[in-house]
Amino acid sequence: MAGKAKEMVESWSFLDTVESNFRPLVVIELAKGTKEETIEWFTKRIVDKKANGGAQLLIKPLVTENGVENIYLVGASHLRLLLGAETVGLVKECSDNSMRTFTYSSRKTFKHFADDNHNFLTMAECQYIIKHELENLRAKDEKMIPGYPQAKLYPGKSIVRRLLTSGILVQIFPLHDREELKKLCHSWYGRVKIGYQPLDDIRCYFGETIALYFGFLEYFTFALIPMAVIGIPYYMFAWEDYDKYVMFATFNLLWSTVILEVWKRICAILTYRWGTLLMKRQFEEPRPGFHGVLGINPVTGREEPVYSSFKRQLRIYLVSLPFVCLCLYFSLYVMMIYFDLEQWALDYHEENESNFSNLMLYVPSIIYAVVIEIMNRIYRYAAEFLTSWENHRLESSYQNHLILKVLVFNFLNCFASLFYIAFVLFDMKLLRQSLATLLITSQILNQFAESLLPYWLQKRYNRKMKKRMCSKKTDMDLSLAEQVNMEKEMGTYLGTFDDYLELFLQFGYVSLFSCVYPLAAVFAVLNNITEIYSDALKMCRVYKRPFAEPTANIGVWQLAFETMSVISVVTNCVLIGMSPEVDALFPDSKIDLVLTVALVEHLLLAIKFIMAFVIPDKPRDIQMKLAKLEFESLEALKQQQMQLAAESLEE
Amino acid sequence: MAGKAKEMVESWSFLDTVESNFRPLVVIELAKGTKEETIEWFTKRIVDKKANGGAQLLIKPLVTENGVENIYLVGASHLRLLLGAETVGLVKECSDNSMRTFTYSSRKTFKHFADDNHNFLTMAECQYIIKHELENLRAKDEKMIPGYPQAKLYPGKSIVRRLLTSGILVQIFPLHDREELKKLCHSWYGRVKIGYQPLDDIRCYFGETIALYFGFLEYFTFALIPMAVIGIPYYMFAWEDYDKYVMFATFNLLWSTVILEVWKRICAILTYRWGTLLMKRQFEEPRPGFHGVLGINPVTGREEPVYSSFKRQLRIYLVSLPFVCLCLYFSLYVMMIYFDLEQWALDYHEENESNFSNLMLYVPSIIYAVVIEIMNRIYRYAAEFLTSWENHRLESSYQNHLILKVLVFNFLNCFASLFYIAFVLFDMKLLRQSLATLLITSQILNQFAESLLPYWLQKRYNRKMKKRMCSKKTDMDLSLAEQVNMEKEMGTYLGTFDDYLELFLQFGYVSLFSCVYPLAAVFAVLNNITEIYSDALKMCRVYKRPFAEPTANIGVWQLAFETMSVISVVTNCVLIGMSPEVDALFPDSKIDLVLTVALVEHLLLAIKFIMAFVIPDKPRDIQMKLAKLEFESLEALKQQQMQLAAESLEE
């Protein structure tokens, strides 16, 4: 094995005559015992010239004290990366401060570009380019992966995806940059400070999707502060007057519309600066897990697996839908058990009144909160399994179906008991208590399960590793090998889904019943401040570095938050209508009360929609910049046509 | 003058060595007494080469028996038109049935293209191209229009627009094609038949905007038929049971959502076939009436008039808004007078009951309907004046502000009395009567004012003209001259705004109170059938031929119709809740009734939004075709980059 490795070390360098220093960017881990011929074929395809259908990257086996362990480091020459940046359509800042799509031929016009400046592309961008190039390494005339006859290939199939699905390729992940990471950690969460997160640095290191999540988290926390500040006196002085309630609720409802609209503008500002607002959408390839019989894709005209949409619909409506309904039913069933428990605790408290029994009153809520969290997590796995079984062709379609399933269940699971208490039991005291317990318990559980537990596990593992390593530190390359070995064992960050979901549920707790429990916003703010720190810790210390993903907005979550804000108008109006203070205002006619509430609700909804319509999604200066770009490209096209026309007419 | 004309006739032909037959497409009418130097300069710019900043079109003065009358005919060579088609970005069908943006270099791949096939571009397309070229004829270093020192120019200003605003250019309009028009009339409304309109022929002759209006009118009429059919028995048998009412209203509400969503799909099918779905938006130039001090446009970097957005906001909020509110107040005041009249008629009927007095009951409604129509028309002019005074830079912004002003006023003006009767007076009988009278009277008035009156005036004028002409028919060219002279006196079609507005108000009458007056849909269907004929007549016989306008959808009207359909959910739910039959179902508790109605309303609204979200806006095959085009363009780009990359890496 070691001889082979030596040969490889030589083999990567002969292609790379320009760069003398190989910078490892991405790690490829193959399964133990992968056949020699497979490794040879795969590495040859990676280093092969573009013209021969290769990726023209650099690859080097990782040499540790145990010899070669089927771990490879991938890098690329500076020129290759620049050409790759053009292929993926990166948008960078020009010398005149405008954002433009990078092309190799116009490279001189970009800010900070110099032929010897290897930092023109950030490390995250380089890793994204390498990932893109690896994923676009496609089978030519191979019918199968050499050495694995059961792993079929067809022309145009992504080799890396086939290797992943057949288990030969264990994982591909980008390497951390220890130095950069240290700097980032320091400015991000290293010191306790009041101030903004270094979003641009986060974006440079982790990419746009993650930076946008942290941007949203920060923005959302700031946006909740006014609600929290106004909420505190309501709690402290137990203000229960009619006007104050209505004022608070109205403020909340309009405020939540404003913050969601303003977020779109801030998002546009951020993503314009990062270049992703202008980035053209890439053509979506089938997702790795998609399977079917080989057919012709009507769009591309290429041979690829085809799966009948009818069969998928059958799976969705005959299996997934009933399953989701069953889960919803089960969730409601659990809720009823909780109410029994609640009743039992109340009875117990009434029979033997003591401090202990008073404390016991909170126990059912806490148990229920824990059960909700557990059910959410189990359901999450089931939903993932089901959605993947539905065999969606595109990742986006898979994501939409998954998000819809998860959102519906989580919404019902978390809020059904509160709706029941509010609108069936009419017990405002229990609602307040239940809401508080659910909110706080779920926040504590989440913080623990999401960051602290993995962090502690990781730390323990690292200590063990280090001890083992340090004892025989001889090889010059060990520091890198040590890093790779440590990072490959770290957990994989599965995307921002869970983080957004947590915020979404929190937004529900804060807004749905805000007029009953104004303190919810205070807890949300407090939670989010620690959340920023624990999420930052999670990203930097607990998980493998994720690949950067360019994105221009928070996608479907914007819609989810807006829907929640519409629902909260309805719930709050009804809650206010039910309060005894408001009731007392209409002593003669309950109908007038209901009609007034309905009228106010419709007015609020109308104002919400008008506000959402009137507030532009992009700030004026971004609009101008986009218009300018569009004008320039149209003008260039026109110039081209004019020339052609002049020539044609001259003839 | 005649000598000058002779010179011109010679001058146009020397440029056109390819075409021997000049086909007049567009007519330019200059003001009587326009200075010679102005005419010379203007015609020179039109025929001048593209390279010199001209339009390189052909122009020929119209010679009538009175000599030259400052009327010019504009045409273009076949080659010029093809190049123009590329400039405006026309999308045509290829030989492989896909739609592609036309370029001169790829002309051979398009269906029906042949170098000698002069029908490859329809006449409407040719006229659109000529209009575009004329409007894009821009001042170079002229400081003013020669001969008119007060008509200032600056580099880049559209010459035609300046000529129009300074009154030197009276009008530009495209010529009718008598033969084509005859064919179109015959297939469109020439014979009474059950069947679809020849939308593709209408589109070829009048362009996409008008064809889409007729497509929408036809679709909407068909869509109303189920509502009309279900509505008839309700009226005939006076069904007033609770379940039947609710069923009808529920059907209507969901149906109106479905038809609006399905229209989007049909619209996509039509505009894909016509190529406008794929057409790229052109960069919007300032509208002709826009004025301001000369400054630098931040988007284009060009010198052009600039008007502060703050001043415009001031005009909107300090003048327009109060004016609109005043108009709304006046409209409500007129409404109250109508109710006084109504009361008076009722008193009269009660005092001396007779057939006459029974008839008198309808008089106030009829008078009110006429007054509403008159107010709508007067307000329309005021709104146009105000919006133009607001000095919007772009035509689209002007249109949006105008449409918003007009819609709000028309909505209140037409429906305020009905809302008042329904929700303040609770008089369902009066509501039904009032609704019927308003609907029918407005339909009759509209048909008369819109088509029949202009048609009759036009016919009378034509007869006079013909008599005068026929007496001395000698010149070979007279037939064309006669046509031009006739057409230039015809009214100008001001766009589809009024036609859509009429449909919008009709939709309001049908849907807002549909459960009270199911027969409204029947009247709407009947009206629309005659509307198709009278609008067709109007387009073909009454008005000048309008320039074709490419469009991909019905724009803001889709939103207006959808908003109306949301409002109608609320009104219908309330109406049903108020009906005595439903009232009787909740004998004990009125609150339960109101709550049930509110619940049903929210459910319906939720279903509406979910339906609108779930139904895709484009049919699957159109989506596929669009995806295919996108894929191809991405693929071409990638190929280009790959080549570049391979070359760069070879070096």
mmCIF file of C-alpha atoms in Angstrom, chain B residues 140-360:
data_model
loop_
_atom_site.group_PDB
_atom_site.id
_atom_site.type_symbol
_atom_site.label_atom_id
_atom_site.label_comp_id
_atom_site.label_asym_id
_atom_site.label_seq_id
_atom_site.Cartn_x
_atom_site.Cartn_y
_atom_site.Cartn_z
ATOM 1 C CA LYS B 140 -27.502 63.116 -31.634
ATOM 2 C CA ASP B 141 -26.094 66.614 -31.232
ATOM 3 C CA GLU B 142 -29.240 68.548 -32.158
ATOM 4 C CA LYS B 143 -30.150 71.033 -29.435
ATOM 5 C CA MET B 144 -33.695 71.508 -30.779
ATOM 6 C CA ILE B 145 -35.975 70.389 -33.561
ATOM 7 C CA PRO B 146 -34.860 72.313 -36.666
ATOM 8 C CA GLY B 147 -37.374 75.098 -37.287
ATOM 9 C CA TYR B 148 -38.828 74.930 -33.771
ATOM 10 C CA PRO B 149 -36.367 76.477 -31.295
ATOM 11 C CA GLN B 150 -38.807 75.993 -28.426
ATOM 12 C CA ALA B 151 -38.815 72.175 -28.918
ATOM 13 C CA LYS B 152 -35.600 71.349 -27.096
ATOM 14 C CA LEU B 153 -33.618 68.175 -27.680
ATOM 15 C CA TYR B 154 -30.719 66.608 -25.829
ATOM 16 C CA PRO B 155 -28.531 63.664 -26.848
ATOM 17 C CA GLY B 156 -30.455 60.412 -26.567
ATOM 18 C CA LYS B 157 -33.939 61.988 -26.461
ATOM 19 C CA SER B 158 -36.445 60.150 -28.639
ATOM 20 C CA ILE B 159 -37.167 62.430 -31.603
ATOM 21 C CA VAL B 160 -40.621 61.050 -32.272
ATOM 22 C CA ARG B 161 -41.677 61.602 -28.661
ATOM 23 C CA ARG B 162 -40.481 65.204 -28.743
ATOM 24 C CA LEU B 163 -42.285 65.777 -32.066
ATOM 25 C CA LEU B 164 -45.449 64.321 -30.556
ATOM 26 C CA THR B 165 -45.318 66.373 -27.350
ATOM 27 C CA SER B 166 -44.617 69.572 -29.275
ATOM 28 C CA GLY B 167 -47.547 68.931 -31.603
ATOM 29 C CA ILE B 168 -45.558 68.791 -34.845
ATOM 30 C CA LEU B 169 -46.297 65.115 -35.234
ATOM 31 C CA VAL B 170 -50.074 64.653 -35.095
ATOM 32 C CA GLN B 171 -50.149 60.894 -35.046
ATOM 33 C CA ILE B 172 -48.479 57.664 -36.085
ATOM 34 C CA PHE B 173 -50.671 54.719 -36.821
ATOM 35 C CA PRO B 174 -50.386 51.390 -38.629
ATOM 36 C CA LEU B 175 -52.386 50.810 -41.779
ATOM 37 C CA HIS B 176 -55.154 48.285 -42.019
ATOM 38 C CA ASP B 177 -54.741 45.428 -44.451
ATOM 39 C CA ARG B 178 -58.135 45.486 -46.127
ATOM 40 C CA GLU B 179 -57.904 41.948 -47.419
ATOM 41 C CA GLU B 180 -56.705 40.389 -44.171
ATOM 42 C CA LEU B 181 -59.221 42.408 -42.217
ATOM 43 C CA LYS B 182 -62.062 41.131 -44.381
ATOM 44 C CA LYS B 183 -60.969 37.541 -43.809
ATOM 45 C CA LEU B 184 -60.591 38.159 -40.079
ATOM 46 C CA CYS B 185 -64.001 39.811 -39.768
ATOM 47 C CA HIS B 186 -65.591 36.927 -41.554
ATOM 48 C CA SER B 187 -64.107 34.245 -39.345
ATOM 49 C CA TRP B 188 -64.469 36.333 -36.183
ATOM 50 C CA TYR B 189 -67.969 37.768 -36.197
ATOM 51 C CA GLY B 190 -69.107 37.522 -39.805
ATOM 52 C CA ARG B 191 -71.381 34.587 -39.247
ATOM 53 C CA VAL B 192 -73.384 33.614 -36.211
ATOM 54 C CA LYS B 193 -71.825 30.433 -34.907
ATOM 55 C CA ILE B 194 -71.108 28.542 -31.743
ATOM 56 C CA GLY B 195 -67.391 28.154 -31.366
ATOM 57 C CA TYR B 196 -64.150 29.720 -30.367
ATOM 58 C CA GLN B 197 -62.836 32.999 -31.684
ATOM 59 C CA PRO B 198 -59.930 32.781 -34.128
ATOM 60 C CA LEU B 199 -57.503 33.964 -31.420
ATOM 61 C CA ASP B 200 -54.381 33.197 -33.445
ATOM 62 C CA ASP B 201 -55.670 35.255 -36.357
ATOM 63 C CA ILE B 202 -56.625 38.095 -34.013
ATOM 64 C CA ARG B 203 -53.138 37.955 -32.555
ATOM 65 C CA CYS B 204 -51.571 38.049 -36.019
ATOM 66 C CA TYR B 205 -53.622 41.071 -36.941
ATOM 67 C CA PHE B 206 -53.927 43.071 -33.709
ATOM 68 C CA GLY B 207 -51.102 41.759 -31.565
ATOM 69 C CA GLU B 208 -50.931 39.882 -28.279
ATOM 70 C CA THR B 209 -52.445 42.382 -25.841
ATOM 71 C CA ILE B 210 -55.712 42.588 -27.713
ATOM 72 C CA ALA B 211 -55.817 38.893 -28.556
ATOM 73 C CA LEU B 212 -55.261 38.127 -24.872
ATOM 74 C CA TYR B 213 -58.142 40.391 -23.918
ATOM 75 C CA PHE B 214 -60.449 38.564 -26.288
ATOM 76 C CA GLY B 215 -59.058 35.273 -25.043
ATOM 77 C CA PHE B 216 -59.842 36.303 -21.477
ATOM 78 C CA LEU B 217 -63.296 37.552 -22.419
ATOM 79 C CA GLU B 218 -64.097 34.259 -24.115
ATOM 80 C CA TYR B 219 -62.624 32.177 -21.303
ATOM 81 C CA PHE B 220 -64.442 34.200 -18.674
ATOM 82 C CA THR B 221 -67.734 33.802 -20.512
ATOM 83 C CA PHE B 222 -67.300 30.038 -20.721
ATOM 84 C CA ALA B 223 -66.294 29.964 -17.064
ATOM 85 C CA LEU B 224 -69.472 31.818 -16.080
ATOM 86 C CA ILE B 225 -71.720 29.307 -17.841
ATOM 87 C CA PRO B 226 -71.718 26.736 -14.999
ATOM 88 C CA MET B 227 -72.646 29.489 -12.547
ATOM 89 C CA ALA B 228 -75.378 30.672 -14.880
ATOM 90 C CA VAL B 229 -76.733 27.172 -15.455
ATOM 91 C CA ILE B 230 -76.858 26.436 -11.732
ATOM 92 C CA GLY B 231 -78.317 29.878 -11.078
ATOM 93 C CA ILE B 232 -81.336 29.524 -13.357
ATOM 94 C CA PRO B 233 -83.312 26.951 -11.297
ATOM 95 C CA TYR B 234 -82.696 28.991 -8.157
ATOM 96 C CA TYR B 235 -84.448 31.875 -9.813
ATOM 97 C CA MET B 236 -87.170 29.869 -11.525
ATOM 98 C CA PHE B 237 -88.222 27.815 -8.531
ATOM 99 C CA ALA B 238 -87.354 30.500 -6.009
ATOM 100 C CA TRP B 239 -85.288 27.995 -4.025
ATOM 101 C CA GLU B 240 -84.570 29.596 -0.752
ATOM 102 C CA ASP B 241 -83.610 26.623 1.395
ATOM 103 C CA TYR B 242 -80.543 26.858 3.487
ATOM 104 C CA ASP B 243 -78.580 23.939 2.008
ATOM 105 C CA LYS B 244 -79.187 24.946 -1.592
ATOM 106 C CA TYR B 245 -78.073 28.488 -0.914
ATOM 107 C CA VAL B 246 -74.943 27.412 0.867
ATOM 108 C CA MET B 247 -74.153 24.904 -1.859
ATOM 109 C CA PHE B 248 -74.532 27.515 -4.559
ATOM 110 C CA ALA B 249 -72.434 30.084 -2.746
ATOM 111 C CA THR B 250 -69.710 27.573 -1.855
ATOM 112 C CA PHE B 251 -69.599 26.357 -5.417
ATOM 113 C CA ASN B 252 -69.344 29.932 -6.683
ATOM 114 C CA LEU B 253 -66.553 30.879 -4.335
ATOM 115 C CA LEU B 254 -64.381 27.864 -5.048
ATOM 116 C CA TRP B 255 -65.250 28.031 -8.730
ATOM 117 C CA SER B 256 -64.089 31.637 -8.981
ATOM 118 C CA THR B 257 -60.730 30.647 -7.491
ATOM 119 C CA VAL B 258 -60.395 27.734 -9.873
ATOM 120 C CA ILE B 259 -61.222 29.794 -12.952
ATOM 121 C CA LEU B 260 -58.715 32.489 -12.058
ATOM 122 C CA GLU B 261 -55.985 29.910 -11.483
ATOM 123 C CA VAL B 262 -56.823 27.985 -14.628
ATOM 124 C CA TRP B 263 -56.753 31.230 -16.599
ATOM 125 C CA LYS B 264 -53.088 31.648 -15.684
ATOM 126 C CA ARG B 265 -52.421 28.243 -17.238
ATOM 127 C CA ILE B 266 -54.400 29.000 -20.372
ATOM 128 C CA CYS B 267 -52.684 32.354 -20.605
ATOM 129 C CA ALA B 268 -49.319 30.567 -20.417
ATOM 130 C CA ILE B 269 -50.366 28.188 -23.200
ATOM 131 C CA LEU B 270 -51.498 31.046 -25.429
ATOM 132 C CA THR B 271 -48.510 33.274 -24.853
ATOM 133 C CA TYR B 272 -46.094 30.398 -25.214
ATOM 134 C CA ARG B 273 -47.594 29.669 -28.623
ATOM 135 C CA TRP B 274 -47.365 33.358 -29.487
ATOM 136 C CA GLY B 275 -43.810 33.597 -28.275
ATOM 137 C CA THR B 276 -44.415 36.394 -25.789
ATOM 138 C CA LEU B 277 -44.001 34.155 -22.731
ATOM 139 C CA LEU B 278 -40.335 33.821 -23.648
ATOM 140 C CA MET B 279 -39.790 37.391 -24.791
ATOM 141 C CA LYS B 280 -37.345 39.317 -22.665
ATOM 142 C CA ARG B 281 -38.578 42.538 -21.142
ATOM 143 C CA GLN B 282 -37.207 45.576 -22.935
ATOM 144 C CA PHE B 283 -35.586 48.322 -20.935
ATOM 145 C CA GLU B 284 -38.256 50.900 -20.130
ATOM 146 C CA GLU B 285 -37.653 54.425 -21.394
ATOM 147 C CA PRO B 286 -39.301 57.456 -19.722
ATOM 148 C CA ARG B 287 -42.876 58.005 -20.904
ATOM 149 C CA PRO B 288 -43.501 60.771 -23.462
ATOM 150 C CA GLY B 289 -45.140 63.192 -21.044
ATOM 151 C CA PHE B 290 -42.437 62.964 -18.389
ATOM 152 C CA HIS B 291 -40.612 66.237 -17.770
ATOM 153 C CA GLY B 292 -38.000 67.569 -15.396
ATOM 154 C CA VAL B 293 -34.699 69.366 -15.255
ATOM 155 C CA LEU B 294 -31.872 67.793 -17.198
ATOM 156 C CA GLY B 295 -29.765 65.530 -15.011
ATOM 157 C CA ILE B 296 -27.940 62.239 -15.064
ATOM 158 C CA ASN B 297 -29.948 59.032 -14.848
ATOM 159 C CA PRO B 298 -28.107 56.911 -12.264
ATOM 160 C CA VAL B 299 -29.059 53.676 -14.021
ATOM 161 C CA THR B 300 -28.104 54.448 -17.590
ATOM 162 C CA GLY B 301 -25.573 57.199 -16.899
ATOM 163 C CA ARG B 302 -27.238 59.195 -19.671
ATOM 164 C CA GLU B 303 -28.411 62.762 -19.609
ATOM 165 C CA GLU B 304 -32.184 62.901 -19.301
ATOM 166 C CA PRO B 305 -34.873 64.825 -17.402
ATOM 167 C CA VAL B 306 -34.882 64.041 -13.710
ATOM 168 C CA TYR B 307 -37.798 64.693 -11.378
ATOM 169 C CA SER B 308 -37.419 64.329 -7.646
ATOM 170 C CA SER B 309 -39.284 61.382 -6.210
ATOM 171 C CA PHE B 310 -40.022 63.442 -3.095
ATOM 172 C CA LYS B 311 -41.940 66.037 -5.133
ATOM 173 C CA ARG B 312 -43.926 63.261 -6.766
ATOM 174 C CA GLN B 313 -44.761 61.776 -3.366
ATOM 175 C CA LEU B 314 -45.913 65.223 -2.236
ATOM 176 C CA ARG B 315 -48.198 65.506 -5.252
ATOM 177 C CA ILE B 316 -49.574 62.027 -4.652
ATOM 178 C CA TYR B 317 -50.231 62.388 -0.939
ATOM 179 C CA LEU B 318 -51.151 66.074 -0.726
ATOM 180 C CA VAL B 319 -53.225 66.426 -3.878
ATOM 181 C CA SER B 320 -54.195 63.129 -5.465
ATOM 182 C CA LEU B 321 -55.091 61.308 -2.272
ATOM 183 C CA PRO B 322 -57.334 64.082 -0.895
ATOM 184 C CA PHE B 323 -58.945 64.443 -4.308
ATOM 185 C CA VAL B 324 -59.711 60.737 -4.500
ATOM 186 C CA CYS B 325 -61.153 60.845 -0.979
ATOM 187 C CA LEU B 326 -63.307 63.814 -1.965
ATOM 188 C CA CYS B 327 -64.571 61.915 -5.001
ATOM 189 C CA LEU B 328 -65.365 58.927 -2.824
ATOM 190 C CA TYR B 329 -67.254 61.176 -0.447
ATOM 191 C CA PHE B 330 -69.176 62.721 -3.329
ATOM 192 C CA SER B 331 -70.013 59.258 -4.622
ATOM 193 C CA LEU B 332 -71.417 58.316 -1.211
ATOM 194 C CA TYR B 333 -73.376 61.577 -1.147
ATOM 195 C CA VAL B 334 -74.950 60.734 -4.511
ATOM 196 C CA MET B 335 -75.772 57.324 -3.107
ATOM 197 C CA MET B 336 -77.689 58.886 -0.247
ATOM 198 C CA ILE B 337 -79.673 60.965 -2.735
ATOM 199 C CA TYR B 338 -80.486 57.742 -4.548
ATOM 200 C CA PHE B 339 -81.850 56.257 -1.337
ATOM 201 C CA ASP B 340 -84.040 59.345 -0.859
ATOM 202 C CA LEU B 341 -85.357 58.878 -4.372
ATOM 203 C CA GLU B 342 -85.932 55.213 -3.713
ATOM 204 C CA GLN B 343 -87.911 56.067 -0.586
ATOM 205 C CA TRP B 344 -89.932 58.603 -2.498
ATOM 206 C CA ALA B 345 -90.761 56.061 -5.228
ATOM 207 C CA LEU B 346 -91.796 53.551 -2.584
ATOM 208 C CA ASP B 347 -94.055 56.095 -0.889
ATOM 209 C CA TYR B 348 -95.548 57.002 -4.233
ATOM 210 C CA HIS B 349 -96.162 53.338 -5.004
ATOM 211 C CA GLU B 350 -97.842 52.789 -1.675
ATOM 212 C CA GLU B 351 -100.062 55.838 -2.038
ATOM 213 C CA ASN B 352 -101.329 55.216 -5.549
ATOM 214 C CA GLU B 353 -100.774 51.588 -6.412
ATOM 215 C CA SER B 354 -100.889 50.971 -10.148
ATOM 216 C CA ASN B 355 -98.884 49.429 -12.950
ATOM 217 C CA PHE B 356 -97.286 52.789 -13.516
ATOM 218 C CA SER B 357 -96.255 53.205 -9.927
ATOM 219 C CA ASN B 358 -94.906 49.655 -9.971
ATOM 220 C CA LEU B 359 -92.751 50.619 -12.918
ATOM 221 C CA MET B 360 -91.759 53.811 -11.117
#
